[in-house]
Amino acid sequence: MSQESNDPGIPVPEELQGQLAITTLDKLYNWGRRSSVWPMMFGLACCAIEMIATAASRFDLSRFGMEVMRPSPRQSDVMIVSGTVTKKMIPIIVRLYNQMPEPKYVLAMGACASGGGPFKEGYNVVDGVDKFIPVDVYVPGCPPTPQALLHGLITLQKKMDKESVLTARWYQKGVTEEVPIPLLGPDLIDPRDLPDFNAKLTQQAELQSQGEQER
Ligand code: SF4
């Protein structure tokens, strides 16, 4: 344990010093989570090559407990969106995001994932994955270097450090709402923009609250 976690401002008798560590539950909980963030194993374009390099021996993601890239969303903690997000790909990305268990995080790696990048005006490109799923950290660059990705992941760890078991959204009552899967048509259709979809959502929420009251 670090000196910081041994110095919580509570007096410790001299005979117990060196044998006792006092910390907060949040600190312990966040330390465990931030030291074992497993990224999802998928890449979309050139940025993915830099992500692969970050995992290899020169930069070594395992220093942060992040080397275990999972081929299943069910076992992943962070989705690194590394590359150009096309309209054909976004329904799959949203589905994978929905399948990740809480707590889950998203890192947009590079100009394409963050805002469309050099292909922003392209007919087939989504100008930012944050139009559909919530992004926690953006890493600029085209492509970002492995050092930049590491900086982004360390920033994510700092964000985790500030979370509390008391207020974490995954411990709150109610089910986490899924992001509606975008539909492929002549252009991308976000179901949230359809008026009857919103009406259905409201109806569903009312039925759910009625059920909870009756229980
Ligand atoms: S940001 Fe640049 S390097 Fe990354 S996927 Fe887009 S074009 Fe490729």
Coordinates of C-alpha atoms in Angstrom, one line a residue, residues 36-43 51 55 61 65-80 82 96-97 99-101 103:
S36 CA -7.9 -4.8 -14.5
V37 CA -9.6 -3.0 -17.3
W38 CA -10.1 -5.5 -20.1
P39 CA -10.5 -4.0 -23.6
M40 CA -12.6 -5.5 -26.2
M41 CA -10.6 -7.2 -29.0
F42 CA -11.7 -5.5 -32.1
G43 CA -10.4 -2.8 -34.5
M51 CA -3.7 -0.2 -30.7
A55 CA -0.4 -4.1 -26.5
L61 CA -0.5 -2.7 -21.9
G65 CA -3.5 -4.7 -16.2
M66 CA -5.1 -4.1 -19.6
E67 CA -3.4 -6.8 -21.7
V68 CA -6.3 -9.2 -21.5
M69 CA -8.1 -8.3 -24.7
R70 CA -11.4 -10.1 -24.7
P71 CA -13.1 -11.4 -27.9
S72 CA -16.5 -11.2 -26.2
P73 CA -18.3 -8.1 -25.1
R74 CA -19.6 -10.0 -22.0
Q75 CA -16.1 -10.0 -20.6
S76 CA -15.0 -6.5 -21.7
D77 CA -14.8 -3.4 -19.5
V78 CA -13.7 -0.9 -22.2
M79 CA -14.5 -0.6 -25.9
I80 CA -11.6 1.1 -27.7
S82 CA -10.1 2.4 -33.1
L96 CA -21.7 -4.9 -28.9
Y97 CA -21.9 -1.9 -26.5
Q99 CA -23.9 -6.5 -24.7
M100 CA -21.1 -5.2 -22.4
P101 CA -22.0 -5.6 -18.7
P103 CA -19.5 -0.9 -15.5

